[in-house]
Short mmCIF file of C-alpha atoms in Angstrom, two decimals:
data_model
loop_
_atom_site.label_atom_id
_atom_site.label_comp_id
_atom_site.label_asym_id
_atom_site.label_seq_id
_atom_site.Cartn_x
_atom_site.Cartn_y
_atom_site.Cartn_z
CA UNK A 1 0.26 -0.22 14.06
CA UNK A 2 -3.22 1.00 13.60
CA UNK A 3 -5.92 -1.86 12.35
CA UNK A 4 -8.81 -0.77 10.99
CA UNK A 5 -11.94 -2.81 9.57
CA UNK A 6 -13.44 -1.14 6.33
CA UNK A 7 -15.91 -2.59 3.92
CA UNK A 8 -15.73 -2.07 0.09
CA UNK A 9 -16.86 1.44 -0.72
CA UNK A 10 -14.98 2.87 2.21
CA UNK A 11 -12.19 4.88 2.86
CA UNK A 12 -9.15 5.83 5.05
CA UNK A 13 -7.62 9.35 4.51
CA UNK A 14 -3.74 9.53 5.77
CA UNK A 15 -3.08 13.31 6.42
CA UNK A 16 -3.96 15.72 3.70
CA UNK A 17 -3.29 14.04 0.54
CA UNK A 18 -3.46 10.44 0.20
CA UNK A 19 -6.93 8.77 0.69
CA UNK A 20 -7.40 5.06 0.70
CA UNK A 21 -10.46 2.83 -0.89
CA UNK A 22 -11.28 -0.33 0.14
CA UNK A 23 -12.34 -1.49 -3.67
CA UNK A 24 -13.12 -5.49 -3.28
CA UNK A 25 -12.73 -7.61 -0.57
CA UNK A 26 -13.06 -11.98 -0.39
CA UNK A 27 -11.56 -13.81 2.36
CA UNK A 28 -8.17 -14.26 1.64
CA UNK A 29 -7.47 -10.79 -0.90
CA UNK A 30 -8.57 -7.02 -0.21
CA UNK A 31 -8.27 -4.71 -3.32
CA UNK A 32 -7.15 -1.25 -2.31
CA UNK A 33 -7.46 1.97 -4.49
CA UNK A 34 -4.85 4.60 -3.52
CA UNK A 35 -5.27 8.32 -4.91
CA UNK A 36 -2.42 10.74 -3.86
CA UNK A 37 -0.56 13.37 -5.48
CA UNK A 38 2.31 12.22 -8.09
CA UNK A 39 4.95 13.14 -5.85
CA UNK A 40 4.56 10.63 -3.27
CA UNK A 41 6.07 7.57 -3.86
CA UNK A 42 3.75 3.70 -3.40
CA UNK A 43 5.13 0.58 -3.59
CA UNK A 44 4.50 -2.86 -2.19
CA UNK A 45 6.65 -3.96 0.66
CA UNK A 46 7.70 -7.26 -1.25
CA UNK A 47 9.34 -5.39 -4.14
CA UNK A 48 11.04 -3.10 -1.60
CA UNK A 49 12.56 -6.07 0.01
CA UNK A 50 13.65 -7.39 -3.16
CA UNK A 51 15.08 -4.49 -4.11
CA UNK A 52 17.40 -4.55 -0.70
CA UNK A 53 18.08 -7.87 -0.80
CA UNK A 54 19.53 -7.62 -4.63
CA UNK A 55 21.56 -4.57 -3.42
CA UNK A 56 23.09 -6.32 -0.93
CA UNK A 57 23.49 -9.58 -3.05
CA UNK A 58 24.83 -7.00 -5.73
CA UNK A 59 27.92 -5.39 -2.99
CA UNK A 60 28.83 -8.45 -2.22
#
């Protein structure tokens, strides 16, 4: 895992499309703004892991 340390205002850019920008951050929340092109799928990890965990809750 890369770690970075941005302040607001900055930005990460992840290949060609999708940049990153650090919009607000206090001690115990960063807000992120994410551009990138429709196609690409963004989601937070938490509703990803719901998502498996009700499949699997679902098959049983």
């Amino acid at each position: 895992m890369l770690v970075l340390t941005r302040r607001p205002g900055e930005k990460i850019v992840i290949g060609d499309s999708v940049t990153l920008t650090v919009v607000e951050a206090h001690r115990d929340a960063v807000r992120i703004g994410i551009e990138a092109p429709r196609d690409v799928k963004i989601q937070r990890a938490e509703l990803l892991d719901d998502e498996v965990e009700g499949g699997q809750q679902t098959a049983r």
